[in-house]
């Protein structure tokens, strides 16, 4: 799973079938995307990962799992 802070989007690839990461399947597998986003977000929080902030509001961009709350 790849999470882009800039537009809060996800990319998910089946590496066994798509080694070049050309076919984003995140929208085809919303439950897997959500599960992985929750795991990634929890990990990033646990290690106190830095996050960018929005220039307009100066608020921090959400962690991936926060988009599903």
PDB file of C-alpha atoms in Angstrom:
ATOM      1  CA  UNK A   1       0.000   0.000   0.000  1.00  0.00           C
ATOM      2  CA  UNK A   2       1.232   3.459  -0.885  1.00  0.00           C
ATOM      3  CA  UNK A   3      -0.345   6.516   0.774  1.00  0.00           C
ATOM      4  CA  UNK A   4       0.083   9.951  -0.728  1.00  0.00           C
ATOM      5  CA  UNK A   5      -0.206  12.757   1.785  1.00  0.00           C
ATOM      6  CA  UNK A   6      -0.561  15.360  -0.966  1.00  0.00           C
ATOM      7  CA  UNK A   7      -4.007  14.226  -2.098  1.00  0.00           C
ATOM      8  CA  UNK A   8      -4.784  11.575   0.551  1.00  0.00           C
ATOM      9  CA  UNK A   9      -4.926   8.827  -2.056  1.00  0.00           C
ATOM     10  CA  UNK A  10      -3.836   5.201  -2.034  1.00  0.00           C
ATOM     11  CA  UNK A  11      -2.174   2.846  -4.454  1.00  0.00           C
ATOM     12  CA  UNK A  12      -2.260  -0.912  -4.063  1.00  0.00           C
ATOM     13  CA  UNK A  13      -0.520  -3.390  -6.331  1.00  0.00           C
ATOM     14  CA  UNK A  14      -0.370  -7.166  -6.673  1.00  0.00           C
ATOM     15  CA  UNK A  15       3.404  -7.506  -6.924  1.00  0.00           C
ATOM     16  CA  UNK A  16       3.197 -11.193  -7.921  1.00  0.00           C
ATOM     17  CA  UNK A  17       1.240 -10.277 -11.059  1.00  0.00           C
ATOM     18  CA  UNK A  18       2.305  -6.654 -11.592  1.00  0.00           C
ATOM     19  CA  UNK A  19       5.991  -6.245 -10.738  1.00  0.00           C
ATOM     20  CA  UNK A  20       6.091  -2.920 -12.608  1.00  0.00           C
ATOM     21  CA  UNK A  21       3.307  -1.495 -10.399  1.00  0.00           C
ATOM     22  CA  UNK A  22       1.283  -0.374 -13.409  1.00  0.00           C
ATOM     23  CA  UNK A  23      -2.228  -1.396 -12.295  1.00  0.00           C
ATOM     24  CA  UNK A  24      -3.509   0.330  -9.150  1.00  0.00           C
ATOM     25  CA  UNK A  25      -6.074  -2.034  -7.620  1.00  0.00           C
ATOM     26  CA  UNK A  26      -6.917  -0.020  -4.488  1.00  0.00           C
ATOM     27  CA  UNK A  27     -10.433   0.794  -5.719  1.00  0.00           C
ATOM     28  CA  UNK A  28     -11.002  -2.831  -6.718  1.00  0.00           C
ATOM     29  CA  UNK A  29     -10.192  -4.040  -3.189  1.00  0.00           C
ATOM     30  CA  UNK A  30     -11.571  -1.419  -0.781  1.00  0.00           C
ATOM     31  CA  UNK A  31     -11.574  -3.692   2.286  1.00  0.00           C
ATOM     32  CA  UNK A  32      -7.934  -4.735   1.821  1.00  0.00           C
ATOM     33  CA  UNK A  33      -6.991  -1.115   1.189  1.00  0.00           C
ATOM     34  CA  UNK A  34      -8.765  -0.070   4.389  1.00  0.00           C
ATOM     35  CA  UNK A  35      -7.166  -2.870   6.442  1.00  0.00           C
ATOM     36  CA  UNK A  36      -3.681  -1.993   5.183  1.00  0.00           C
ATOM     37  CA  UNK A  37      -4.300   1.735   5.711  1.00  0.00           C
ATOM     38  CA  UNK A  38      -5.260   1.061   9.314  1.00  0.00           C
ATOM     39  CA  UNK A  39      -2.123  -1.021   9.878  1.00  0.00           C
ATOM     40  CA  UNK A  40       0.075   1.592   8.208  1.00  0.00           C
ATOM     41  CA  UNK A  41      -1.509   4.459  10.125  1.00  0.00           C
ATOM     42  CA  UNK A  42      -1.199   2.682  13.461  1.00  0.00           C
ATOM     43  CA  UNK A  43       2.457   1.966  12.753  1.00  0.00           C
ATOM     44  CA  UNK A  44       3.210   5.545  11.712  1.00  0.00           C
ATOM     45  CA  UNK A  45       1.569   6.814  14.904  1.00  0.00           C
ATOM     46  CA  UNK A  46       3.473   4.300  17.052  1.00  0.00           C
ATOM     47  CA  UNK A  47       6.832   5.536  15.759  1.00  0.00           C
ATOM     48  CA  UNK A  48       5.727   9.177  15.965  1.00  0.00           C
ATOM     49  CA  UNK A  49       6.249   9.680  12.231  1.00  0.00           C
ATOM     50  CA  UNK A  50       6.400  13.250  10.996  1.00  0.00           C
ATOM     51  CA  UNK A  51       3.592  14.513   8.779  1.00  0.00           C
ATOM     52  CA  UNK A  52       3.345  17.483   6.476  1.00  0.00           C
ATOM     53  CA  UNK A  53       0.792  20.202   7.108  1.00  0.00           C
ATOM     54  CA  UNK A  54      -1.592  21.927   4.760  1.00  0.00           C
ATOM     55  CA  UNK A  55      -0.253  25.329   3.706  1.00  0.00           C
ATOM     56  CA  UNK A  56      -3.716  26.889   3.743  1.00  0.00           C
ATOM     57  CA  UNK A  57      -4.691  25.839   7.272  1.00  0.00           C
ATOM     58  CA  UNK A  58      -1.400  24.758   8.852  1.00  0.00           C
ATOM     59  CA  UNK A  59      -3.210  21.598  10.068  1.00  0.00           C
ATOM     60  CA  UNK A  60      -1.443  18.265   9.887  1.00  0.00           C
ATOM     61  CA  UNK A  61      -2.330  15.948   7.041  1.00  0.00           C
ATOM     62  CA  UNK A  62      -4.139  12.897   8.466  1.00  0.00           C
ATOM     63  CA  UNK A  63      -2.524   9.528   8.942  1.00  0.00           C
ATOM     64  CA  UNK A  64      -3.914   6.915   6.515  1.00  0.00           C
ATOM     65  CA  UNK A  65      -6.167   5.241   9.066  1.00  0.00           C
ATOM     66  CA  UNK A  66      -7.749   8.547  10.049  1.00  0.00           C
ATOM     67  CA  UNK A  67      -9.405   8.722   6.636  1.00  0.00           C
ATOM     68  CA  UNK A  68     -11.543   5.707   7.598  1.00  0.00           C
ATOM     69  CA  UNK A  69     -12.770   6.927  11.006  1.00  0.00           C
TER      70      UNK A  69
END
